[in-house]
Amino acid sequence: MNDDAALASSLFGTPQATNQTHSISVAVDPVSLVVTECITVTSAMRKHARWAHSSVSAILGGGSSNNINKETPINSRRDGKSRDAVGSVHFGGKDGDGEALASRWGLRGKKGKSMQDNPLMSAFARLRNDLKGCKDIHSVETPALLHPFLQVIRSSSTSAPITSLALIAITKFLAYDIISRESPKLALGMQLLSSAITHCRFEATDSAADEIVLLRILKLMEGMISGPGGDILSDESVCEMMETGLSMCCQVRLSEVLRRSAEISMVTMCQTIFQRLKTLEVEAGETLGGLEATTKGDMDAVKMDPSVNGENAIASPGKQKQEPQTPNGQGPELDTPKDDIEGRSSTSATLNGSTVELPHLPDAEEAPEIKPYSLPSIRELFRVLVDLLDPHDRQHTDTMRVMALRIVDVALEVAGPSIANHPSLASLAKDTLCRHLFQLVRSENMAILNESLRVAGTLLSTCRSVLKLQQELYLSYLVACLHPRIEIPQEPGINPSLYEGVPQAPRLGKPSTPQPTSSGRSTPVPVKDRQKLGLEGGNRKPDAREAMVENVGHLVRIPSFMVELFVNYDCEIDRSDVCMDMVGLLSRSAFPDSATWSTTNVPPLCLDALLGYVQFIADRLEDDPVHEGYPDRAKLREQRSQKKVIIRGATKFNENPKGGIAFLAYQGIIDDPNNPRSVVKFLKGTTRIDKTVLGDYLSKKSNEGLLGAFLDLFDFTGLRVDEALRLLLNSFRLPGESQLIERIVTVFAEKYCASDTPEGIKNNDAVYVLTYAIIMLNTDQHNPNLKAQNRMSYNDFARNLRGVNNGQDFPPDYLQEIYDSIRTREIILPEEHDNRHAYDHAWKELLIKAQDASDLVVCNTNIFDADMFSATWKPVVATLTYVFLSASDDAVFSRVVTGFDQCAQIAAKYGLSDALDHIIYCLSSVSTLASEVPPSTNLNTEVQAEDENGKRSVMVSETAVRFGRDFKAQLATVVLFKVVTGHESTVRDGWVHLVRIMLNLFLNSLVPASYASTDDRIALAPIPLQNPAQIIERSERSNESGIFSAFTSYVSSFANDEPPEPSDQEIEYTLNTVDCVKACDLHTIFSNIKEMPLMSLKSLIASLIAQIPESSSPRVIVVKPDIPAPSPLRPNGTRVQSKKPVYDPCLVYILELATILALRDAETVEHLGQQVASALQSVIRDAAHVHPIVLSRAVHYLLLLLRASNDHDYIRAPVVLHTISSFDEELLKQSALPVLKGMFVCIQGPSGLRKEMATSPDFWVILHRLHRETEATPVVFDILEDVGTGSPSAITSDNYESAISLLNDFATAGSVGATQEQKRDEALKRGRQQKDKPKQSEAVIRGVKAMARVHQMTDRVPTFISQSQLDREKAWSAYWTPIFRTLTTQSLNPCRSIRHQALTSLQRALLSPALTHPAPSPNSNKTTPSSSSTTAVPTSNGESNYIWTTLFSTVLFPLITQLLRPEIYQSDPVGMSETRVQAATLLCKIFLHYLAQLASWEGMLDLWTHILSVLDRLMHSGAGGGSAGGPAGAASSSLTDTLEEAIPESLKNILLVMADGRYLVPPPTPAPPPSATSPAPDPQAKNDDARTPQQQQLWAETWLRLDRFLPGLMPELFPEAAKRPPVAPKVRSGVEGSASEVVRSPVRDVDVASPVKKEDQGRGEGKKEGVSEIGEGGNGQGVRMEDAKVEDAKA
């Protein structure tokens, strides 16, 4: 309309304006301006030949009192005859004078008569005279001010320029506010003005001048309606002006410019008129229908009949035209002459074939109140505009229809919702407007089509709430026209599965009707003819398709339009799936191939509309949901589900009626399949049943009950037989067999007569025969194979029915009506009509259904978006994918990327996992990274270079190069991960493709392994990758370039069997890939993954595990082998294949990520752990075929999961440990470190798991097998330490001996420290002083700790003994022997630190109270102080004897014996001497410590003599067999000196203690003289020896043995006894040889090397008692450390 506005501005000289509320200020005096306009008009009139001789009074403004009434024409009181019916005004005092003047000064003045009293001239003179002295122009009544100008306008004697001047003057009055809202009698004046301009008459001159007048009239009408006084116009005035404007628009004899100008003015006026409808609604109040009620009586008071070339353009029933009469009975005074006679032009005559004059206007005092125009005129204008659209009215040209469409479009744009709110207007819109409009849409005229589509779009945009069924019909037609029905062409490189969601055909509600048979009872309609009727889409021209697509896009861009379609149609059972059809149409038409049958603009238009649909849903995501006033979502879902069932059931029924009914009954749609009423209620109520199939089914003999029940649903009351039959056959198609027809006719006759037998029909038989006759007549009249002369006439029809009405004839009139009805309208299904009746019948049915249908629900909410998107996302995503693959324009890429992102946001917001999964699948397919087979890595080359940021490297691979040069793949990848980021919890099956991409990126070093292993619980190094085929240092390359250098590089690489170096272009592509992967922000995705809810993690875990190859068919990947293939070839020429398992980093990546996710928290461990554990165990079970790296890490992950799942039983520690222990030696060594780390984690876990692990034999087997491995040794020792010292301790009677054995092994391994010690001794000997103390070996540290841990085991022994089922001796031996054996063994260790710690631990063990005391029972109280005394006596003598025998014969004596061996001494010549001293001191200390207990033992003497013999050997051991020279000789001298000092001191201490304790008693001596301090002598004592034989023998043996190697010791200690010669001891039974020989203990020997089998008796806690350690020196300090305990021993 922009061109039209410009045209209007140029024509009228003023800018286009609507509803101008502010008048133009005028600089001159308004009264003077009016006078000037009067003079201007009269001046022009005087220059005309007709008024050339005007009187002076006409010029001066005065007139003869005899001829001119002094009163103002409007103000003076006139009778009813003062103005004729056409509105002419008479002047003069008398009627006769007035008539004479009118006759004299009319159009034809008589020749020779005076012209001085011309009423037109005198009217201006009178107005000028009245304005004399007027100060305020607004005080002048409007009719008086306008009167002379209106006379000129209505006068047929004026010329076009004069009329134009009068129109200009009035236009100025309105524009300059001379006539304003304050003017008196404004309403009457405006009514007179509208009547005058609509009945304007003037002499025709030239066409240009004439059309200028018409243009002035248009502008004036526009100003009147659009101006400030327009709202006071009456309904009649508005209708007259609109009628005049439409007549100008339709007048083909007028110029194009004038008609277009008229159209522009009509548009402007209609904008104002329909805008007033909103104001009227506000004035009427909120009461619904209030405006309709107040104007109901005035609806028929106004009518419009615009004319076309002198004929009425619109049929206006009921409007009676009355020819106005003048009082004298003559015709209208200012009647318009015909052009061919008078040569004059008139808008009333030429533009309006029937002149509509103003009614009689009474005087001012009698003038009724003029009502402002309201709903009646608006409705009449709307009716006329709508009627102009009738496509079947031949009076209306397409140009007129286009004009009417434009005006209607403006009306709908301005007041569409208001039109829908008023029943009188809404009824026109719902019926007439839609009926004409939907037929115009089928026009081939592009102007008609474009405008009708625009109006239809505006109509649905504004009034769709009352056009529910009409909108469905319209949209279904568009879909049928536009939806392509050919398959999408397959393009190379595009997987068809990516666009499989695009529908190939629309989901129309009704089934397609099959072609009828040629039975003659119905006429088949060719497809082309049906397409012309609009019953099918047909083949529209490309331009028409583009226009329709634009219209669809306009509708889709309405924010709530699509969701309204979904709620009101797709969710209703008997409506079409319009929303899904619209999305399918846009999706299919957005494919590039649709341009082949439309235009190149159609695909982008459809894509834009489709993206707009997605955009609106995305924009509403964050809106607050509004539920009030909208249907329940659950109910809509139920209806959709039921609708799907009905569609399936109807389809099944159309194929097999019985099967369809059974299916519907099973689904609950039909209540009771055995109840005919239930069945037929569904069959008649749905439109999806094929009517041909239904007719055949009902007419079967077995379905007579169904047929009767079906006919019971019809009401034939008041219908003729043919009408009732027509109604029945609209619901199904009559079958072709006569037997079936007879069955239907029989039942029909019964039902027809049962409801209401009309007069003239006797019985059922008559109806039966008549019905058959009607069917035959229908076939005869409409069979195309019969000629017209051969068709049945009425007489033939009546003759065939003679006497069949119970022996009588049917009434002739009755038969005539039937005959005429059948002849003019064939009884046929509506969709099979071949003429206009098809559309009319369908429209009538639609209106009937519309009466019962609810109004369309306008959905300004987002609560239905989830369900709608769930139903429509497939074609949307498929289209986006296809366009993405086929597009080449950046703008298209940008829009599609945005569409993908918005679809993902919607899917994630509403939890539509299937939609998001499909988006991921499509994008991953485009990315080329989600291949199922891993890419080849055998050519991977690492390129290293240095820049300002340091040394950098990049891995050039086949995948990186291919991906780096594929822009679409890169863009798809970035979009993919942008889509996934933040929406990870919604992804389900899409993880399969994401995992494949991650694996491929990881395998080619494009993502670091740390992305997955960022969990602190994975205490392993990052997952290792395969080594590159070669590493190239780019900085070392020469700068030479060219073909020769490239060829040289290629030849050299070929000769060396290496891949060629990557080119600069390949490196550039790789860098592109690196940048793309970096832009994907995978780190954020991995971080989000770890926070996903459980259900999302389940999907990810399942996808990860699905990538694990089956053990029976392992996944084959191409990697560079760890070891080059052997060069020899087999005889057949193939290389020898290595049987070594191939390392698969992807498998490790999968297992690690799955483990991390399963270990996240307790919930994931419970629900995901078992699945991950099963996968890990399956890998471990196939250990022989798995690479050691994969196996070791899998075991580690499983052990981590074992600790976390301690509360669950899907992993059992013994099973896992047994599996690990079953590995072969080499495999276990290669897997040692990860396995041990996992075991360590488990040992640090819950107490139950600690115990379960530590008590498993396989646990200790693994530790024993791995503790010698260099890397594994520290971890094994840490595990062992944690087992023994952790809280709670995991040492039990079952693993006690294994733990001690393992500690012994660690101590033995620490013997390597002896070398370092001896080197240090050598350096000191040579005088080299080391600045820093050398760091002690880790093995030595572990050995020292091991000995300390062994001693800690002693605390557990009493508990084990008390819980054991063995007898006391066996239990004591079983639990103490391993400790003593280990400590004794390590007391001989070449390493001094370990040896010293072993001796210290041995001393503590031997002095431990737990050694001779039983453990307290679990229920006993705390130990009393006396229970910890070192002097307590064991529970039984037998047990005590066994202990002493074991302690000395199997611990101490063998230890000293081993120390005396030369090879032991030579292992550490310097330090072993000190060890001998410590051993001697220990022997004495232990004997002294247990002296009280030993005194009562019968083997005391033998033990003592054995001790003395051992000490004798130690003193005489010398260098242990070493030579006198060298270090051994020096050590021998030092050792002898040390022993000679230490042993005497120790013996001296023992002897003193034994003497004080009366264990060693010297012979009696003469009684000394009494003294004050000596006790009184016993009077009973005898001078004889009072010692017991044991004491005597002990003294004698001691004296004799000590006298051999320490002859001065006894005399020194016992000087009195030395005065007596020693008495030779008697030979004891069982002892042979001399006293100098070693006395063998009578106690049986104990084999300390043989283990004793023990029973598990639980766990206990021993008590620790601090005992002073052996001193470092060999000077007897260790002996003196026990001096403080001598007094205790005496007791």
XYZ file of C-alpha atoms in Angstrom, residues 932-1395:
464
model
C 32.727 -47.821 14.695
C 36.129 -49.067 13.530
C 38.972 -47.148 15.178
C 41.154 -45.243 12.753
C 44.576 -46.404 11.710
C 47.467 -45.108 13.805
C 50.375 -46.846 12.100
C 51.378 -43.634 10.315
C 51.088 -41.332 13.320
C 54.025 -38.964 13.385
C 54.904 -36.642 16.224
C 56.192 -33.283 15.053
C 58.085 -31.237 17.603
C 58.960 -27.586 17.300
C 60.090 -24.762 19.494
C 58.591 -21.312 19.635
C 58.507 -18.414 22.043
C 56.247 -20.448 24.357
C 58.660 -23.340 24.560
C 58.718 -26.759 23.006
C 55.491 -27.953 21.498
C 54.489 -31.101 19.733
C 51.598 -32.199 17.600
C 50.595 -35.670 16.470
C 49.990 -35.813 12.732
C 47.637 -38.676 11.968
C 45.390 -39.792 9.185
C 42.333 -38.844 11.223
C 43.654 -35.382 12.123
C 44.572 -34.564 8.526
C 41.265 -35.779 7.101
C 39.256 -33.969 9.745
C 41.303 -30.780 9.445
C 40.458 -30.286 5.798
C 36.724 -30.978 6.209
C 35.130 -27.719 7.283
C 31.658 -29.173 7.645
C 32.944 -31.942 9.866
C 34.698 -29.403 12.072
C 31.627 -27.210 12.288
C 29.435 -30.202 13.056
C 31.796 -31.283 15.820
C 31.819 -27.868 17.431
C 28.034 -27.695 17.202
C 27.762 -31.209 18.591
C 29.703 -30.497 21.730
C 28.055 -27.125 22.129
C 24.738 -28.949 22.009
C 25.896 -31.492 24.561
C 27.525 -29.028 26.969
C 25.115 -28.359 29.788
C 22.659 -30.991 28.569
C 24.661 -34.102 29.423
C 22.024 -35.386 31.835
C 19.436 -35.636 29.051
C 21.563 -37.749 26.724
C 20.783 -41.464 26.647
C 21.605 -43.507 23.528
C 23.594 -40.621 22.131
C 26.470 -41.516 24.416
C 27.385 -44.314 22.029
C 28.374 -41.801 19.366
C 29.977 -39.410 21.817
C 32.084 -42.201 23.276
C 33.269 -43.197 19.819
C 34.303 -39.626 19.112
C 36.141 -39.403 22.427
C 37.952 -42.656 21.754
C 39.043 -41.606 18.294
C 40.279 -38.263 19.568
C 42.091 -39.943 22.431
C 43.664 -42.566 20.216
C 45.118 -39.866 17.997
C 46.441 -37.760 20.900
C 43.889 -35.030 20.264
C 42.583 -35.058 23.834
C 44.674 -35.767 26.909
C 44.000 -38.840 28.962
C 43.695 -36.616 32.001
C 40.251 -35.582 30.786
C 39.046 -38.959 31.959
C 41.449 -39.759 34.808
C 41.009 -36.577 36.800
C 39.887 -38.469 39.864
C 42.257 -38.615 42.816
C 41.231 -42.189 43.479
C 43.026 -43.330 40.341
C 46.597 -43.364 41.666
C 48.048 -44.369 38.326
C 49.930 -42.600 35.611
C 47.946 -41.313 32.617
C 46.906 -43.933 30.122
C 49.838 -44.593 27.788
C 49.342 -44.392 24.050
C 51.135 -46.192 21.271
C 54.469 -44.730 20.383
C 54.415 -42.721 17.151
C 55.909 -44.214 14.042
C 58.515 -41.479 14.065
C 59.324 -38.228 15.815
C 60.392 -35.266 13.721
C 62.163 -32.206 15.047
C 61.014 -29.434 12.756
C 63.596 -26.990 14.043
C 66.406 -29.254 12.791
C 65.080 -29.408 9.273
C 66.943 -27.531 6.655
C 65.316 -24.639 4.901
C 65.633 -26.220 1.509
C 62.398 -26.782 -0.269
C 61.185 -27.830 -3.607
C 60.414 -30.955 -5.527
C 63.888 -32.375 -5.138
C 63.938 -32.156 -1.325
C 60.463 -33.626 -1.086
C 61.450 -36.436 -3.425
C 64.607 -37.093 -1.402
C 62.607 -37.270 1.827
C 60.148 -39.661 0.260
C 62.862 -41.948 -1.119
C 64.767 -42.039 2.176
C 61.645 -42.851 4.168
C 60.725 -45.566 1.703
C 64.201 -47.064 1.937
C 64.052 -47.092 5.736
C 60.562 -48.635 5.765
C 59.219 -45.580 7.565
C 56.232 -43.395 6.723
C 57.084 -40.221 4.842
C 57.369 -37.028 6.802
C 54.157 -35.021 6.947
C 53.948 -32.075 4.629
C 53.353 -28.524 5.744
C 49.791 -28.765 4.500
C 49.160 -31.879 6.575
C 50.574 -30.171 9.640
C 48.327 -27.215 8.964
C 45.309 -29.512 8.733
C 46.342 -31.130 12.001
C 46.596 -27.756 13.677
C 43.092 -26.993 12.402
C 41.923 -30.186 14.069
C 43.654 -29.274 17.314
C 42.025 -25.844 17.320
C 38.635 -27.371 16.587
C 38.931 -29.873 19.432
C 40.035 -27.107 21.750
C 36.959 -25.095 20.792
C 34.759 -28.034 21.759
C 35.650 -27.494 25.451
C 35.661 -31.184 26.291
C 36.994 -30.502 29.751
C 33.713 -28.848 30.704
C 31.771 -31.805 29.377
C 33.811 -34.251 31.432
C 33.294 -32.098 34.502
C 29.552 -32.063 33.901
C 29.492 -35.800 33.313
C 30.682 -36.465 36.830
C 27.735 -34.502 38.210
C 25.049 -36.198 36.160
C 22.110 -37.946 37.853
C 22.045 -41.683 38.162
C 19.786 -42.427 35.191
C 22.019 -40.447 32.875
C 25.105 -42.197 34.193
C 23.494 -45.559 33.525
C 23.203 -44.682 29.856
C 26.784 -43.495 29.687
C 28.074 -46.596 31.464
C 26.079 -48.826 29.111
C 27.525 -46.987 26.113
C 31.039 -47.306 27.449
C 30.714 -51.010 28.141
C 29.159 -51.552 24.721
C 32.457 -50.425 23.202
C 34.386 -53.198 24.949
C 35.168 -55.914 22.381
C 33.919 -59.399 23.033
C 36.601 -61.759 24.256
C 35.743 -64.260 21.556
C 36.061 -61.696 18.801
C 38.365 -58.953 19.979
C 38.224 -55.635 18.239
C 40.933 -55.270 15.637
C 42.792 -51.999 15.642
C 45.723 -51.051 13.486
C 48.576 -49.824 15.628
C 52.347 -49.785 15.431
C 53.538 -53.000 17.121
C 55.636 -52.799 20.255
C 58.305 -54.971 18.675
C 59.090 -54.857 14.962
C 57.981 -57.868 13.042
C 60.733 -60.378 12.321
C 62.417 -59.872 9.013
C 62.512 -63.528 7.953
C 59.561 -64.528 5.888
C 57.674 -67.721 5.881
C 57.918 -69.886 2.832
C 54.588 -68.549 1.615
C 55.909 -65.018 1.783
C 53.920 -63.725 4.761
C 55.502 -62.270 7.831
C 55.452 -64.235 11.045
C 52.632 -62.932 13.128
C 53.367 -62.184 16.767
C 51.136 -63.933 19.255
C 51.683 -61.205 21.758
C 48.459 -59.376 22.711
C 48.119 -55.969 21.095
C 47.757 -52.978 23.358
C 44.452 -51.152 22.981
C 44.523 -47.749 24.727
C 40.830 -47.223 23.992
C 39.907 -50.219 26.101
C 41.817 -48.784 29.051
C 40.168 -45.419 28.478
C 36.732 -47.002 28.561
C 37.422 -49.023 31.698
C 38.947 -46.105 33.546
C 36.153 -43.683 32.748
C 33.518 -46.260 33.658
C 35.264 -46.954 36.949
C 35.501 -43.266 37.830
C 31.816 -42.789 37.169
C 30.874 -45.864 39.183
C 33.000 -44.713 42.114
C 31.449 -41.258 42.284
C 29.312 -41.868 45.356
C 27.486 -44.579 47.254
C 24.500 -44.434 44.929
C 26.539 -45.010 41.799
C 28.487 -47.795 43.482
C 25.250 -49.533 44.345
C 23.522 -49.188 40.977
C 26.387 -48.992 38.489
C 29.181 -50.851 40.210
C 27.988 -54.331 39.340
C 27.803 -53.555 35.632
C 31.282 -52.056 35.609
C 32.649 -54.859 37.767
C 31.285 -57.457 35.365
C 33.018 -55.723 32.492
C 36.287 -55.550 34.379
C 36.071 -59.179 35.417
C 35.396 -60.243 31.851
C 38.605 -58.526 30.787
C 40.581 -60.075 33.631
C 39.249 -63.559 32.978
C 40.659 -63.346 29.469
C 44.105 -62.458 30.827
C 45.959 -64.617 28.348
C 44.682 -62.528 25.441
C 44.913 -59.111 27.063
C 47.882 -56.816 27.001
C 49.610 -56.493 30.430
C 48.925 -52.741 30.582
C 45.237 -53.299 30.002
C 45.166 -56.181 32.453
C 47.029 -54.409 35.229
C 44.876 -51.311 35.058
C 41.704 -53.383 34.854
C 42.735 -55.215 38.027
C 43.462 -51.898 39.690
C 40.041 -50.518 38.732
C 38.366 -53.682 39.972
C 40.141 -53.468 43.307
C 39.084 -49.840 43.672
C 35.545 -50.903 43.004
C 35.952 -53.766 45.472
C 36.772 -51.375 48.268
C 33.916 -49.008 47.407
C 31.407 -51.878 47.134
C 32.213 -53.468 50.461
C 28.561 -53.130 51.507
C 27.475 -55.086 48.434
C 28.256 -58.604 47.385
C 28.626 -58.358 43.624
C 32.433 -58.480 44.025
C 34.096 -60.976 46.335
C 37.644 -60.339 47.446
C 38.705 -64.026 47.477
C 37.514 -64.456 43.904
C 39.403 -61.387 42.709
C 42.557 -62.381 44.570
C 42.409 -65.903 43.269
C 42.069 -64.610 39.751
C 45.120 -62.400 40.230
C 47.154 -65.151 41.822
C 46.407 -67.413 38.867
C 48.297 -65.106 36.489
C 51.481 -66.603 35.179
C 54.706 -65.329 36.613
C 55.674 -63.028 33.781
C 52.211 -61.500 33.455
C 51.964 -60.902 37.179
C 55.348 -59.189 37.227
C 54.336 -56.895 34.359
C 51.134 -56.033 36.188
C 52.695 -55.771 39.615
C 52.545 -52.080 40.438
C 48.894 -51.314 39.540
C 47.768 -54.576 41.138
C 49.583 -53.871 44.383
C 48.341 -50.288 44.499
C 44.831 -51.574 44.201
C 45.409 -54.121 46.937
C 46.866 -51.420 49.134
C 43.753 -49.317 48.672
C 41.591 -52.270 49.658
C 43.698 -53.011 52.754
C 43.175 -49.420 53.835
C 39.458 -49.847 53.442
C 36.775 -51.026 55.866
C 37.729 -53.533 58.557
C 35.628 -56.271 57.025
C 37.379 -55.946 53.702
C 40.792 -55.808 55.422
C 40.123 -59.048 57.193
C 38.685 -60.698 54.079
C 41.716 -59.679 52.059
C 44.342 -60.532 54.684
C 42.901 -63.946 55.476
C 42.907 -64.989 51.834
C 45.834 -67.316 51.005
C 45.935 -65.811 47.516
C 46.640 -62.421 49.063
C 49.888 -63.684 50.610
C 50.734 -65.667 47.509
C 50.592 -62.483 45.469
C 52.719 -60.589 47.973
C 55.305 -63.380 48.134
C 55.479 -63.543 44.344
C 55.910 -59.822 43.907
C 57.942 -58.647 46.875
C 61.235 -59.230 45.107
C 60.279 -57.002 42.169
C 62.145 -53.723 42.391
C 59.160 -51.452 41.699
C 56.757 -53.590 43.646
C 58.830 -54.082 46.800
C 57.944 -50.732 48.476
C 54.233 -51.243 47.850
C 54.337 -54.815 49.134
C 56.041 -53.650 52.295
C 53.514 -50.834 52.748
C 50.734 -53.365 52.420
C 52.412 -55.634 54.926
C 52.904 -52.797 57.359
C 49.301 -51.708 57.060
C 48.118 -55.268 57.608
C 50.096 -55.530 60.841
C 49.878 -52.024 62.234
C 46.659 -50.685 60.775
C 43.584 -50.222 62.855
C 42.290 -52.760 63.345
C 45.118 -55.163 62.755
C 44.488 -57.698 60.042
C 46.919 -60.276 61.446
C 45.132 -63.448 62.398
C 46.181 -66.944 63.308
C 45.723 -67.884 59.654
C 48.026 -65.300 58.132
C 50.350 -64.918 61.124
C 53.065 -67.207 59.844
C 52.781 -65.867 56.273
C 53.245 -62.325 57.492
C 56.319 -63.263 59.564
C 57.755 -65.177 56.641
C 57.304 -62.165 54.373
C 58.892 -59.881 56.960
C 61.792 -62.302 57.160
C 62.188 -62.066 53.393
C 62.307 -58.266 53.563
C 64.952 -58.461 56.276
C 66.940 -60.932 54.221
C 66.699 -58.633 51.223
C 68.198 -55.905 53.384
C 71.487 -57.800 53.612
C 72.601 -55.769 50.608
C 73.285 -53.002 53.075
C 76.306 -54.920 54.394
C 78.299 -53.949 51.328
C 77.752 -50.272 51.965
C 78.673 -50.696 55.637
C 81.878 -52.545 54.841
C 82.846 -49.915 52.293
C 82.354 -47.277 54.934
C 84.506 -49.264 57.390
C 87.234 -49.547 54.807
C 87.143 -45.827 54.207
C 87.363 -45.085 57.906
C 90.251 -47.463 58.255
C 92.113 -45.593 55.529
C 91.429 -42.325 57.279
C 88.801 -40.973 54.879
C 86.221 -39.046 56.825
C 82.911 -38.780 54.989
C 81.355 -35.339 55.127
C 77.735 -36.476 55.025
C 76.370 -39.583 56.498
C 75.497 -41.813 53.596
C 71.796 -42.365 53.006
C 70.670 -45.730 54.146
C 69.397 -48.116 51.558
C 65.633 -48.500 51.258
C 66.043 -52.244 51.518
C 67.912 -51.832 54.824
C 65.247 -49.481 56.138
C 62.565 -51.996 55.232
C 64.619 -54.774 56.852
C 64.949 -52.854 60.100
C 61.253 -52.067 60.083
C 60.505 -55.694 59.355
C 62.309 -56.814 62.503
C 60.428 -54.251 64.533
C 57.168 -55.519 63.062
C 58.129 -59.085 63.949
C 58.568 -58.080 67.547
C 55.170 -56.409 67.461
C 53.725 -59.750 66.510
C 54.551 -61.012 69.995
C 51.672 -59.000 71.353
C 49.284 -61.144 69.355
C 50.737 -64.518 70.346
C 49.042 -64.955 73.754
C 45.676 -64.295 72.173
C 46.349 -66.773 69.405
C 47.447 -69.391 71.954
C 44.380 -68.871 74.095
C 42.095 -69.157 71.080
C 43.853 -72.163 69.611
C 42.390 -75.625 69.798
C 45.859 -77.146 70.194
C 47.310 -78.147 73.534
C 49.419 -75.535 75.276
C 52.803 -76.816 74.216
C 51.897 -77.190 70.562
C 50.155 -73.854 70.494
C 53.141 -72.186 72.167
C 55.477 -73.734 69.658
C 53.214 -72.947 66.717
C 53.000 -69.217 67.432
C 56.327 -68.456 69.117
C 58.589 -70.548 66.967
C 58.101 -68.469 63.733
C 59.044 -65.320 65.620
C 62.151 -66.806 67.232
C 63.162 -68.500 64.013
C 62.904 -65.221 62.093
C 64.677 -63.165 64.727
C 67.406 -65.793 65.133
C 67.898 -65.935 61.386
C 68.110 -62.181 61.014
C 70.455 -61.943 64.000
C 72.957 -63.449 61.578
C 72.170 -60.954 58.807
C 75.306 -59.445 57.309
C 73.762 -55.981 57.599
C 74.525 -54.565 61.020
C 71.384 -52.414 61.262
C 69.115 -55.330 60.596
C 71.188 -57.644 62.757
